[in-house]
Structures are given as structure tokens and as C-alpha cells.
GROMACS .gro file of C-alpha atoms in nm:
model
  473
    1UNK     CA    1  -4.064   9.268   8.147
    2UNK     CA    2  -4.275   9.555   8.011
    3UNK     CA    3  -4.628   9.603   8.134
    4UNK     CA    4  -4.909   9.492   7.906
    5UNK     CA    5  -5.251   9.649   7.862
    6UNK     CA    6  -5.508   9.486   8.089
    7UNK     CA    7  -5.753   9.432   7.806
    8UNK     CA    8  -5.749   9.140   7.566
    9UNK     CA    9  -5.469   9.133   7.313
   10UNK     CA   10  -5.515   8.925   6.999
   11UNK     CA   11  -5.241   8.975   6.744
   12UNK     CA   12  -5.261   8.909   6.373
   13UNK     CA   13  -5.067   8.643   6.190
   14UNK     CA   14  -4.770   8.749   5.976
   15UNK     CA   15  -4.823   8.608   5.626
   16UNK     CA   16  -4.554   8.362   5.518
   17UNK     CA   17  -4.299   8.474   5.261
   18UNK     CA   18  -4.274   8.320   4.915
   19UNK     CA   19  -4.043   8.040   5.033
   20UNK     CA   20  -4.239   7.961   5.347
   21UNK     CA   21  -4.506   7.700   5.384
   22UNK     CA   22  -4.839   7.825   5.521
   23UNK     CA   23  -4.904   7.786   5.892
   24UNK     CA   24  -5.063   7.463   6.009
   25UNK     CA   25  -5.440   7.466   6.010
   26UNK     CA   26  -5.643   7.523   6.320
   27UNK     CA   27  -5.714   7.217   6.534
   28UNK     CA   28  -6.039   7.046   6.443
   29UNK     CA   29  -6.333   7.242   6.574
   30UNK     CA   30  -6.680   7.310   6.452
   31UNK     CA   31  -6.667   7.490   6.112
   32UNK     CA   32  -6.854   7.794   6.239
   33UNK     CA   33  -6.600   7.843   6.517
   34UNK     CA   34  -6.309   7.815   6.272
   35UNK     CA   35  -6.476   8.067   6.045
   36UNK     CA   36  -6.530   8.306   6.332
   37UNK     CA   37  -6.164   8.290   6.443
   38UNK     CA   38  -6.036   8.335   6.088
   39UNK     CA   39  -6.273   8.623   6.025
   40UNK     CA   40  -6.168   8.802   6.343
   41UNK     CA   41  -5.798   8.752   6.262
   42UNK     CA   42  -5.850   8.881   5.906
   43UNK     CA   43  -6.042   9.181   6.036
   44UNK     CA   44  -5.767   9.265   6.283
   45UNK     CA   45  -5.499   9.233   6.019
   46UNK     CA   46  -5.681   9.474   5.791
   47UNK     CA   47  -5.793   9.733   6.039
   48UNK     CA   48  -5.567   9.704   6.348
   49UNK     CA   49  -5.821   9.822   6.605
   50UNK     CA   50  -5.583   9.990   6.846
   51UNK     CA   51  -5.871  10.104   7.062
   52UNK     CA   52  -5.923   9.738   7.160
   53UNK     CA   53  -5.553   9.662   7.207
   54UNK     CA   54  -5.507   9.483   6.875
   55UNK     CA   55  -5.173   9.529   6.703
   56UNK     CA   56  -4.974   9.376   6.422
   57UNK     CA   57  -4.683   9.155   6.522
   58UNK     CA   58  -4.317   9.206   6.437
   59UNK     CA   59  -4.197   9.010   6.133
   60UNK     CA   60  -4.109   8.650   6.198
   61UNK     CA   61  -3.741   8.595   6.258
   62UNK     CA   62  -3.771   8.249   6.107
   63UNK     CA   63  -4.026   8.013   5.956
   64UNK     CA   64  -3.882   7.673   5.876
   65UNK     CA   65  -3.987   7.319   5.807
   66UNK     CA   66  -3.749   7.091   5.992
   67UNK     CA   67  -3.599   6.799   5.804
   68UNK     CA   68  -3.610   6.564   6.102
   69UNK     CA   69  -3.339   6.338   6.242
   70UNK     CA   70  -3.228   6.238   5.892
   71UNK     CA   71  -3.122   6.594   5.810
   72UNK     CA   72  -2.790   6.579   5.629
   73UNK     CA   73  -2.478   6.791   5.684
   74UNK     CA   74  -2.531   6.843   6.055
   75UNK     CA   75  -2.330   6.673   6.330
   76UNK     CA   76  -2.451   6.339   6.462
   77UNK     CA   77  -2.409   6.339   6.839
   78UNK     CA   78  -2.368   5.997   6.997
   79UNK     CA   79  -2.494   5.934   7.350
   80UNK     CA   80  -2.244   5.962   7.632
   81UNK     CA   81  -2.424   5.660   7.778
   82UNK     CA   82  -2.727   5.454   7.678
   83UNK     CA   83  -2.895   5.281   7.970
   84UNK     CA   84  -3.117   4.986   7.872
   85UNK     CA   85  -3.437   4.968   8.078
   86UNK     CA   86  -3.584   4.641   8.199
   87UNK     CA   87  -3.900   4.607   7.985
   88UNK     CA   88  -4.073   4.385   8.242
   89UNK     CA   89  -4.067   4.644   8.521
   90UNK     CA   90  -4.003   4.971   8.338
   91UNK     CA   91  -4.157   5.190   8.074
   92UNK     CA   92  -4.112   5.517   7.894
   93UNK     CA   93  -4.188   5.719   8.208
   94UNK     CA   94  -3.852   5.786   8.373
   95UNK     CA   95  -3.711   6.013   8.641
   96UNK     CA   96  -3.345   6.057   8.733
   97UNK     CA   97  -3.159   6.132   9.055
   98UNK     CA   98  -2.899   6.006   9.300
   99UNK     CA   99  -3.059   5.718   9.491
  100UNK     CA  100  -2.769   5.576   9.689
  101UNK     CA  101  -2.575   5.889   9.784
  102UNK     CA  102  -2.267   5.818   9.574
  103UNK     CA  103  -2.295   6.142   9.372
  104UNK     CA  104  -2.393   5.955   9.055
  105UNK     CA  105  -2.754   5.967   8.933
  106UNK     CA  106  -2.965   5.663   8.859
  107UNK     CA  107  -3.257   5.616   8.619
  108UNK     CA  108  -3.590   5.506   8.766
  109UNK     CA  109  -3.855   5.381   8.527
  110UNK     CA  110  -4.215   5.270   8.580
  111UNK     CA  111  -4.509   5.094   8.422
  112UNK     CA  112  -4.860   5.221   8.466
  113UNK     CA  113  -5.206   5.068   8.438
  114UNK     CA  114  -5.504   5.243   8.286
  115UNK     CA  115  -5.827   5.092   8.415
  116UNK     CA  116  -6.156   5.256   8.320
  117UNK     CA  117  -6.020   5.608   8.366
  118UNK     CA  118  -5.819   5.525   8.678
  119UNK     CA  119  -5.444   5.493   8.635
  120UNK     CA  120  -5.182   5.385   8.885
  121UNK     CA  121  -4.820   5.274   8.897
  122UNK     CA  122  -4.775   4.898   8.889
  123UNK     CA  123  -4.399   4.840   8.886
  124UNK     CA  124  -4.070   5.025   8.890
  125UNK     CA  125  -3.703   4.955   8.829
  126UNK     CA  126  -3.390   5.154   8.915
  127UNK     CA  127  -3.086   5.130   8.687
  128UNK     CA  128  -2.731   5.249   8.742
  129UNK     CA  129  -2.574   5.431   8.449
  130UNK     CA  130  -2.384   5.115   8.350
  131UNK     CA  131  -2.720   4.949   8.290
  132UNK     CA  132  -2.712   4.723   8.595
  133UNK     CA  133  -3.024   4.696   8.808
  134UNK     CA  134  -3.017   4.859   9.151
  135UNK     CA  135  -3.359   4.725   9.250
  136UNK     CA  136  -3.704   4.627   9.124
  137UNK     CA  137  -4.047   4.680   9.276
  138UNK     CA  138  -4.402   4.574   9.197
  139UNK     CA  139  -4.582   4.336   8.965
  140UNK     CA  140  -4.417   4.298   8.622
  141UNK     CA  141  -4.728   4.126   8.483
  142UNK     CA  142  -4.952   4.429   8.528
  143UNK     CA  143  -4.952   4.766   8.359
  144UNK     CA  144  -4.829   4.917   8.036
  145UNK     CA  145  -4.482   5.033   7.941
  146UNK     CA  146  -4.577   5.312   7.700
  147UNK     CA  147  -4.773   5.613   7.818
  148UNK     CA  148  -4.814   5.965   7.686
  149UNK     CA  149  -4.898   6.124   8.019
  150UNK     CA  150  -4.747   6.176   8.363
  151UNK     CA  151  -4.707   5.868   8.582
  152UNK     CA  152  -4.727   5.890   8.961
  153UNK     CA  153  -4.360   5.827   9.040
  154UNK     CA  154  -4.105   6.083   9.159
  155UNK     CA  155  -3.764   6.103   9.328
  156UNK     CA  156  -3.747   6.325   9.638
  157UNK     CA  157  -3.575   6.343   9.977
  158UNK     CA  158  -3.910   6.346  10.152
  159UNK     CA  159  -3.787   6.294  10.508
  160UNK     CA  160  -3.504   6.547  10.470
  161UNK     CA  161  -3.227   6.313  10.583
  162UNK     CA  162  -3.004   6.389  10.284
  163UNK     CA  163  -3.084   6.081  10.074
  164UNK     CA  164  -3.357   6.042   9.816
  165UNK     CA  165  -3.663   5.823   9.830
  166UNK     CA  166  -3.876   5.703   9.540
  167UNK     CA  167  -4.243   5.783   9.593
  168UNK     CA  168  -4.523   5.641   9.379
  169UNK     CA  169  -4.899   5.598   9.377
  170UNK     CA  170  -5.025   5.247   9.329
  171UNK     CA  171  -5.380   5.114   9.357
  172UNK     CA  172  -5.536   5.296   9.653
  173UNK     CA  173  -5.208   5.385   9.824
  174UNK     CA  174  -4.913   5.619   9.821
  175UNK     CA  175  -4.589   5.423   9.866
  176UNK     CA  176  -4.244   5.539   9.975
  177UNK     CA  177  -3.946   5.325   9.870
  178UNK     CA  178  -3.593   5.348  10.003
  179UNK     CA  179  -3.391   5.500   9.721
  180UNK     CA  180  -3.087   5.277   9.761
  181UNK     CA  181  -3.262   4.941   9.803
  182UNK     CA  182  -3.618   4.979   9.672
  183UNK     CA  183  -3.744   4.841  10.002
  184UNK     CA  184  -4.086   4.971  10.095
  185UNK     CA  185  -4.047   5.212  10.386
  186UNK     CA  186  -4.413   5.286  10.433
  187UNK     CA  187  -4.746   5.343  10.260
  188UNK     CA  188  -5.071   5.516  10.341
  189UNK     CA  189  -5.416   5.495  10.189
  190UNK     CA  190  -5.547   5.747   9.938
  191UNK     CA  191  -5.870   5.738   9.735
  192UNK     CA  192  -5.850   5.460   9.478
  193UNK     CA  193  -5.876   5.703   9.188
  194UNK     CA  194  -5.629   5.960   9.333
  195UNK     CA  195  -5.332   5.798   9.160
  196UNK     CA  196  -5.295   6.006   8.844
  197UNK     CA  197  -4.982   6.196   8.954
  198UNK     CA  198  -4.819   6.334   9.269
  199UNK     CA  199  -4.663   6.671   9.352
  200UNK     CA  200  -4.464   6.777   9.659
  201UNK     CA  201  -4.561   7.114   9.804
  202UNK     CA  202  -4.510   7.336  10.107
  203UNK     CA  203  -4.850   7.402  10.262
  204UNK     CA  204  -4.739   7.481  10.618
  205UNK     CA  205  -4.458   7.735  10.574
  206UNK     CA  206  -4.188   7.496  10.689
  207UNK     CA  207  -3.827   7.505  10.566
  208UNK     CA  208  -3.897   7.261  10.280
  209UNK     CA  209  -4.189   7.094  10.102
  210UNK     CA  210  -4.326   6.815  10.321
  211UNK     CA  211  -4.682   6.782  10.194
  212UNK     CA  212  -4.798   6.595   9.886
  213UNK     CA  213  -5.086   6.653   9.647
  214UNK     CA  214  -5.250   6.366   9.460
  215UNK     CA  215  -5.532   6.376   9.208
  216UNK     CA  216  -5.759   6.177   8.985
  217UNK     CA  217  -5.746   6.239   8.611
  218UNK     CA  218  -5.945   6.562   8.579
  219UNK     CA  219  -6.194   6.614   8.863
  220UNK     CA  220  -6.054   6.616   9.217
  221UNK     CA  221  -5.732   6.675   9.409
  222UNK     CA  222  -5.632   6.598   9.768
  223UNK     CA  223  -5.353   6.720   9.999
  224UNK     CA  224  -5.179   6.502  10.260
  225UNK     CA  225  -4.914   6.569  10.519
  226UNK     CA  226  -4.597   6.362  10.558
  227UNK     CA  227  -4.770   6.116  10.791
  228UNK     CA  228  -5.060   6.050  10.555
  229UNK     CA  229  -5.320   6.273  10.720
  230UNK     CA  230  -5.556   6.429  10.468
  231UNK     CA  231  -5.539   6.808  10.496
  232UNK     CA  232  -5.802   6.901  10.241
  233UNK     CA  233  -5.945   6.806   9.905
  234UNK     CA  234  -6.199   6.591   9.730
  235UNK     CA  235  -6.419   6.872   9.601
  236UNK     CA  236  -6.556   6.835   9.250
  237UNK     CA  237  -6.369   7.041   8.986
  238UNK     CA  238  -6.209   7.328   9.182
  239UNK     CA  239  -6.349   7.659   9.066
  240UNK     CA  240  -6.595   7.473   8.846
  241UNK     CA  241  -6.336   7.350   8.593
  242UNK     CA  242  -6.136   7.029   8.543
  243UNK     CA  243  -5.797   6.995   8.709
  244UNK     CA  244  -5.468   7.027   8.521
  245UNK     CA  245  -5.242   6.735   8.435
  246UNK     CA  246  -5.006   6.841   8.714
  247UNK     CA  247  -5.092   7.092   8.989
  248UNK     CA  248  -4.839   7.378   9.004
  249UNK     CA  249  -4.721   7.503   9.348
  250UNK     CA  250  -4.634   7.876   9.361
  251UNK     CA  251  -4.585   8.096   9.668
  252UNK     CA  252  -4.758   8.406   9.534
  253UNK     CA  253  -4.772   8.616   9.851
  254UNK     CA  254  -4.433   8.537  10.006
  255UNK     CA  255  -4.568   8.378  10.324
  256UNK     CA  256  -4.366   8.061  10.274
  257UNK     CA  257  -4.673   7.857  10.185
  258UNK     CA  258  -4.751   7.740   9.833
  259UNK     CA  259  -5.062   7.837   9.648
  260UNK     CA  260  -5.171   7.567   9.402
  261UNK     CA  261  -5.271   7.618   9.040
  262UNK     CA  262  -5.507   7.322   9.023
  263UNK     CA  263  -5.651   7.384   8.677
  264UNK     CA  264  -5.815   7.714   8.593
  265UNK     CA  265  -5.845   7.760   8.972
  266UNK     CA  266  -5.575   7.896   9.201
  267UNK     CA  267  -5.612   7.748   9.550
  268UNK     CA  268  -5.480   7.881   9.878
  269UNK     CA  269  -5.251   7.659  10.083
  270UNK     CA  270  -5.553   7.543  10.287
  271UNK     CA  271  -5.735   7.431   9.971
  272UNK     CA  272  -5.983   7.718   9.957
  273UNK     CA  273  -6.042   7.896   9.628
  274UNK     CA  274  -5.824   8.204   9.575
  275UNK     CA  275  -5.930   8.295   9.221
  276UNK     CA  276  -6.043   8.143   8.894
  277UNK     CA  277  -5.906   8.225   8.551
  278UNK     CA  278  -6.194   8.339   8.330
  279UNK     CA  279  -6.104   8.402   7.969
  280UNK     CA  280  -6.234   8.696   7.769
  281UNK     CA  281  -6.179   8.529   7.432
  282UNK     CA  282  -6.269   8.160   7.463
  283UNK     CA  283  -6.540   7.926   7.578
  284UNK     CA  284  -6.386   7.736   7.871
  285UNK     CA  285  -6.633   7.449   7.859
  286UNK     CA  286  -6.430   7.234   7.619
  287UNK     CA  287  -6.113   7.149   7.807
  288UNK     CA  288  -5.872   7.207   8.091
  289UNK     CA  289  -5.540   7.365   8.186
  290UNK     CA  290  -5.246   7.183   8.027
  291UNK     CA  291  -4.960   7.367   8.192
  292UNK     CA  292  -4.876   7.668   8.408
  293UNK     CA  293  -4.535   7.839   8.402
  294UNK     CA  294  -4.400   8.129   8.607
  295UNK     CA  295  -4.291   8.390   8.355
  296UNK     CA  296  -4.201   8.648   8.619
  297UNK     CA  297  -4.183   8.643   8.998
  298UNK     CA  298  -4.245   8.947   9.215
  299UNK     CA  299  -4.285   9.090   9.562
  300UNK     CA  300  -4.665   9.085   9.537
  301UNK     CA  301  -4.916   8.872   9.345
  302UNK     CA  302  -4.973   9.168   9.111
  303UNK     CA  303  -4.609   9.150   9.008
  304UNK     CA  304  -4.625   8.784   8.909
  305UNK     CA  305  -4.682   8.673   8.551
  306UNK     CA  306  -4.808   8.323   8.482
  307UNK     CA  307  -4.838   8.153   8.142
  308UNK     CA  308  -5.135   7.919   8.098
  309UNK     CA  309  -5.213   7.681   7.810
  310UNK     CA  310  -5.568   7.567   7.761
  311UNK     CA  311  -5.624   7.217   7.624
  312UNK     CA  312  -5.941   7.181   7.419
  313UNK     CA  313  -6.018   7.549   7.470
  314UNK     CA  314  -5.743   7.647   7.223
  315UNK     CA  315  -5.578   7.939   7.398
  316UNK     CA  316  -5.258   8.060   7.561
  317UNK     CA  317  -5.275   8.335   7.821
  318UNK     CA  318  -5.064   8.545   8.053
  319UNK     CA  319  -5.219   8.641   8.387
  320UNK     CA  320  -5.087   8.805   8.701
  321UNK     CA  321  -5.081   8.643   9.044
  322UNK     CA  322  -5.439   8.753   9.108
  323UNK     CA  323  -5.569   8.601   8.786
  324UNK     CA  324  -5.596   8.933   8.602
  325UNK     CA  325  -5.553   8.879   8.229
  326UNK     CA  326  -5.249   9.049   8.078
  327UNK     CA  327  -5.287   8.899   7.730
  328UNK     CA  328  -5.452   8.604   7.556
  329UNK     CA  329  -5.400   8.441   7.219
  330UNK     CA  330  -5.675   8.203   7.108
  331UNK     CA  331  -5.710   7.975   6.809
  332UNK     CA  332  -5.465   7.687   6.858
  333UNK     CA  333  -5.420   7.391   7.090
  334UNK     CA  334  -5.115   7.521   7.278
  335UNK     CA  335  -4.983   7.242   7.500
  336UNK     CA  336  -4.651   7.278   7.686
  337UNK     CA  337  -4.432   7.583   7.744
  338UNK     CA  338  -4.066   7.623   7.832
  339UNK     CA  339  -3.914   7.959   7.924
  340UNK     CA  340  -3.564   8.084   7.853
  341UNK     CA  341  -3.346   8.339   7.679
  342UNK     CA  342  -3.325   8.249   7.310
  343UNK     CA  343  -3.265   8.583   7.135
  344UNK     CA  344  -2.997   8.814   7.279
  345UNK     CA  345  -3.185   9.133   7.187
  346UNK     CA  346  -3.532   9.039   7.315
  347UNK     CA  347  -3.628   9.123   7.675
  348UNK     CA  348  -3.673   8.777   7.814
  349UNK     CA  349  -3.760   8.523   7.886
  350UNK     CA  350  -3.905   8.392   7.563
  351UNK     CA  351  -4.167   8.118   7.537
  352UNK     CA  352  -4.123   7.791   7.348
  353UNK     CA  353  -4.465   7.632   7.293
  354UNK     CA  354  -4.595   7.345   7.082
  355UNK     CA  355  -4.930   7.330   6.905
  356UNK     CA  356  -5.057   6.978   6.960
  357UNK     CA  357  -5.291   6.737   6.784
  358UNK     CA  358  -5.190   6.826   6.431
  359UNK     CA  359  -5.139   6.575   6.146
  360UNK     CA  360  -4.811   6.388   6.161
  361UNK     CA  361  -4.539   6.590   5.994
  362UNK     CA  362  -4.731   6.917   6.043
  363UNK     CA  363  -4.662   6.989   6.409
  364UNK     CA  364  -4.581   7.355   6.488
  365UNK     CA  365  -4.337   7.475   6.751
  366UNK     CA  366  -4.345   7.849   6.816
  367UNK     CA  367  -4.111   8.095   6.985
  368UNK     CA  368  -4.299   8.387   7.141
  369UNK     CA  369  -4.190   8.689   7.338
  370UNK     CA  370  -4.319   8.769   7.685
  371UNK     CA  371  -4.597   8.985   7.536
  372UNK     CA  372  -4.734   8.697   7.327
  373UNK     CA  373  -4.596   8.806   6.990
  374UNK     CA  374  -4.471   8.523   6.769
  375UNK     CA  375  -4.101   8.550   6.682
  376UNK     CA  376  -4.043   8.221   6.505
  377UNK     CA  377  -4.223   7.911   6.380
  378UNK     CA  378  -4.105   7.561   6.299
  379UNK     CA  379  -4.293   7.270   6.150
  380UNK     CA  380  -4.170   6.933   6.276
  381UNK     CA  381  -4.263   6.570   6.239
  382UNK     CA  382  -4.350   6.587   6.609
  383UNK     CA  383  -4.317   6.894   6.831
  384UNK     CA  384  -4.483   6.754   7.142
  385UNK     CA  385  -4.181   6.706   7.371
  386UNK     CA  386  -3.932   6.995   7.377
  387UNK     CA  387  -3.712   7.199   7.610
  388UNK     CA  388  -3.445   7.469   7.624
  389UNK     CA  389  -3.079   7.441   7.725
  390UNK     CA  390  -2.756   7.623   7.646
  391UNK     CA  391  -2.564   7.374   7.432
  392UNK     CA  392  -2.292   7.580   7.264
  393UNK     CA  393  -2.173   7.787   7.560
  394UNK     CA  394  -2.290   8.135   7.461
  395UNK     CA  395  -2.524   8.167   7.759
  396UNK     CA  396  -2.838   8.156   7.542
  397UNK     CA  397  -3.069   7.862   7.487
  398UNK     CA  398  -3.092   7.617   7.203
  399UNK     CA  399  -3.415   7.428   7.133
  400UNK     CA  400  -3.424   7.056   7.206
  401UNK     CA  401  -3.689   6.836   7.043
  402UNK     CA  402  -3.721   6.481   7.167
  403UNK     CA  403  -3.928   6.283   6.917
  404UNK     CA  404  -3.741   6.443   6.627
  405UNK     CA  405  -3.413   6.406   6.821
  406UNK     CA  406  -3.260   6.739   6.733
  407UNK     CA  407  -3.094   7.056   6.857
  408UNK     CA  408  -3.222   7.370   6.684
  409UNK     CA  409  -3.075   7.720   6.698
  410UNK     CA  410  -3.248   8.058   6.731
  411UNK     CA  411  -3.293   8.078   6.353
  412UNK     CA  412  -3.488   7.753   6.346
  413UNK     CA  413  -3.197   7.566   6.191
  414UNK     CA  414  -3.114   7.213   6.300
  415UNK     CA  415  -2.754   7.219   6.419
  416UNK     CA  416  -2.725   6.862   6.550
  417UNK     CA  417  -2.897   6.525   6.540
  418UNK     CA  418  -2.915   6.336   6.868
  419UNK     CA  419  -2.841   5.977   6.770
  420UNK     CA  420  -3.081   5.790   6.996
  421UNK     CA  421  -3.187   5.520   6.751
  422UNK     CA  422  -3.566   5.503   6.747
  423UNK     CA  423  -3.791   5.805   6.792
  424UNK     CA  424  -3.763   5.974   7.129
  425UNK     CA  425  -4.030   6.009   7.393
  426UNK     CA  426  -3.975   6.170   7.731
  427UNK     CA  427  -3.709   6.441   7.751
  428UNK     CA  428  -3.530   6.506   8.080
  429UNK     CA  429  -3.283   6.784   8.154
  430UNK     CA  430  -3.043   6.766   8.447
  431UNK     CA  431  -2.683   6.695   8.535
  432UNK     CA  432  -2.606   6.330   8.461
  433UNK     CA  433  -2.224   6.352   8.447
  434UNK     CA  434  -2.144   6.528   8.775
  435UNK     CA  435  -2.015   6.858   8.636
  436UNK     CA  436  -2.313   7.070   8.746
  437UNK     CA  437  -2.425   7.145   8.388
  438UNK     CA  438  -2.756   7.031   8.239
  439UNK     CA  439  -2.727   6.732   8.010
  440UNK     CA  440  -2.998   6.590   7.782
  441UNK     CA  441  -3.165   6.253   7.841
  442UNK     CA  442  -3.403   6.108   7.582
  443UNK     CA  443  -3.614   5.798   7.649
  444UNK     CA  444  -3.679   5.571   7.351
  445UNK     CA  445  -3.934   5.293   7.325
  446UNK     CA  446  -3.767   5.056   7.079
  447UNK     CA  447  -3.544   4.957   7.238
  448UNK     CA  448  -3.657   5.083   7.576
  449UNK     CA  449  -3.360   5.289   7.693
  450UNK     CA  450  -3.242   5.618   7.841
  451UNK     CA  451  -2.991   5.792   7.613
  452UNK     CA  452  -2.775   6.052   7.788
  453UNK     CA  453  -2.608   6.326   7.582
  454UNK     CA  454  -2.332   6.506   7.769
  455UNK     CA  455  -2.338   6.883   7.747
  456UNK     CA  456  -1.970   6.960   7.693
  457UNK     CA  457  -1.989   7.334   7.621
  458UNK     CA  458  -2.311   7.468   7.770
  459UNK     CA  459  -2.354   7.679   8.079
  460UNK     CA  460  -2.704   7.587   8.204
  461UNK     CA  461  -2.656   7.493   8.572
  462UNK     CA  462  -2.836   7.189   8.708
  463UNK     CA  463  -2.850   6.960   9.008
  464UNK     CA  464  -2.812   6.585   8.968
  465UNK     CA  465  -3.106   6.438   8.782
  466UNK     CA  466  -3.435   6.583   8.665
  467UNK     CA  467  -3.542   6.726   9.001
  468UNK     CA  468  -3.864   6.686   9.193
  469UNK     CA  469  -4.212   6.718   9.040
  470UNK     CA  470  -4.097   6.623   8.691
  471UNK     CA  471  -4.375   6.645   8.433
  472UNK     CA  472  -4.428   6.598   8.061
  473UNK     CA  473  -4.655   6.906   8.051
   0.00000   0.00000   0.00000
């Protein structure tokens, strides 16, 4: 990836052609702020102040309004399997993995209770791919089935014995269930509000992640070892800013221990503050970090490139492993990012990012290059849940959109409809058929089910199931 100037880079919009619809409007902000952003963008477009690093972008490779899952004259792909989920114990949060060691993944689903800002897992159910129930856990009369955020339930071989456990956070406790039976192996106490999500990390430099991080919704995080001993945590807003939806473990310095992107703050493995991301183009008092992705790894922190999206603060940024800003692009509520090779002639990887909180039917999904230039734009009914996978076997990635149930090519054209019935929710990639290639799983709410679409031609390698630390962000 080419080196970027260290100063701020804000690039001007490419005006739509005569057959293109105008870009979606900015997210709702105070009128004076909107006017300021538009004025700056217009000024840059007219004058191109190269002395400040501003530059015009390359022409868009596509700008399309997607027709949705009812688009005609494209193939309708039926699920390889549809797994009904028990609505009493399960919900639209699902994770997948091999629970009983037979080489076939199962689907684990959970319900979650929101109680005055504190949320915790209340029940769970594991289904085999034939729809039969492997086990159930918890109270089916508590909690909600439909959630638009991460739920504290993951699949992981925590003890390292070669078989997976199911780990969840319920009211005031972290619970480990035997993967094959659902029997409770053990539990240990955590703060009652530290049940928002859980992430497995390596904080000690051991051969595999053995520690776990838990958090409340936006203010504090805690780290525990395998035996339930608190290692650190509990401080108010690390670095002075809210936490992210899911902390991101990254070994930046190659010592075998994970650093933790906890929001706008990067923490050392012992929980101390390493650095704080401080934007040059936005007021960071409005929101929090939505997601962090590793764009490029390196031998030193300076070589790393991280992509950050800023909820409420309306920005996307690239920083190095020391928090130095490489580029920023303000003005929209960028939410989630996937990375992959989409265009064969663009030095990769490219970024696929949605712009959230737009009116229904006006939800943008952008493709950007690693320097932050926009290469393509789509307008969808809903762009919130998306991912990248090679579907046609050419070694490049197609775009998968869950709610709109489609596969889209690098020209923004829908090339297939994923026939999952009702609108999709969560989207999980991972091998579900045992061939080592990533399949597509879409969770629908009505009926509550996991629809698995077998990837018959693609080349994207994958382990069984969605992997550890699955997140919607």
C-alpha cells in the first residue's frame, strides 16, 4: 500500500452523471454544521488546495440504485439448508461452529434482555443443521429475540482441549457451557453491567488467547484470566472517550501480547493507555468508535494501518499503529467496514463501508480504496449488514448484502438474489458444508431461521463456522 501524506486528506465528491441519482444527504446534524461541511467540500472541489493535501478523486467506477431482492432477470439462489431456530430460546443473534467434534458445524442462537441500559444473555439454543435441537440453556420467558447489536455469546475452544465451548455473559456472571451438551461447566462473577459483549484476547504472550474482555455498553471494560481473576479494568471511558461496540485485539509490536482498541483509545496488554486517536477534522464529543479494521500489518507499529469508523462523529479515518493520522474523511455516519480485493487493478485491499441512519430506501454502500478515495457507490433499501466473499471463483470478492439479500459485483450490479424469505438480519461467513470454502449464512426474523447458501465456485478459504469474536460491527 502506498504511503499517504501525514496531514489531513479530505477529498471532494464526484458529481453524479445525468443518469445517476444524487448522493444521499448528510446524516441529521445541526444546520450550521451541515452548511460548514458542504461549504468546505465545495471550496475544495473548486480550488483543490494541494498545499493542504486536498485532491480531486478519480471518477466513480459505478453509481447505482439497487433494485432489491425483487430485482428481475437475475438468478434466484435457494438455500442449501434452512435451519429453523427455536423462538422460545433463540433470537436473531447467532454464531456457528462445530460443538460436538463431528466436523459439522452447529448454529447457536441467543436471546438478550435490555434493562435500563444493561443488557445480558438470557437463553440460548444449539441446533444441528437438520434443525434438531442439540441443547437448550437459560430462561425462555426472559429476554428479547430481536436485537440490532452484539450479544454476549461466542463459540471458542477456551480450554484448548480441541473441542469448542459456548461462552456467554448473563446477569452478573460469565458462563461457560459444554459445546456438545450445553451443560454449565463453570461461571465466575463479573460486574452486573459488564455483559454487553465478550472478546477473547491474548494478554500474556501465551500460545493462544486465554483471557477475556467484557464491557458495559459504552463506558468501561474489564479483563479477566481463564480462572476468572480480574487483571485490569473498570476505569471510566478509556482515554476520555466512550468504548467501542466490540474491543479489537491487535498485536502491534510483535511481542505476542494483544493491544486493545477499546474505543478511540488503544490500550496496552496490561490495560494502560498506549495512545488516543484525536481527529483533526471532527468534534469527537458526539459519539464513539463503531469499528476498527486492520488494513495493513507490519513489522512495527508505524507500518500498521488501521481503519476507524466514528459513530455520531461522522468520520472514517486511517491511522498507523501509533495513532498517527494517515487520512480522514468526515461528513457521513460510516458504520461497518469489510476489507478485500474487489477490483483487479486497484492496489488492495479495498474498503466496503455503509453509511448508516439514512431514510429507508436511501442507504448508501461505498467502495473505497486504501487511500480513502471513493470508487463506487450503491443506494440500497438497507446497507447496514454486508460482507465480501469470492462467489464466482475468480479470486476477487463479490459484495454480499444481508437485509437486501443480494450478491453484487464490482460494477454495482446485482448478480443474484439470495432466496431467504423475509428480510435478512445477521450475516455470517464461514464454512458450513465442510469443503473449506466460505459459505453465506443469513439470519431471518420471520420466520426465525438460519439460511445457509453453499458457495459452489468461490475460493475464499474458511474454517468451520463464523470463528471467534464474531461481531455485527
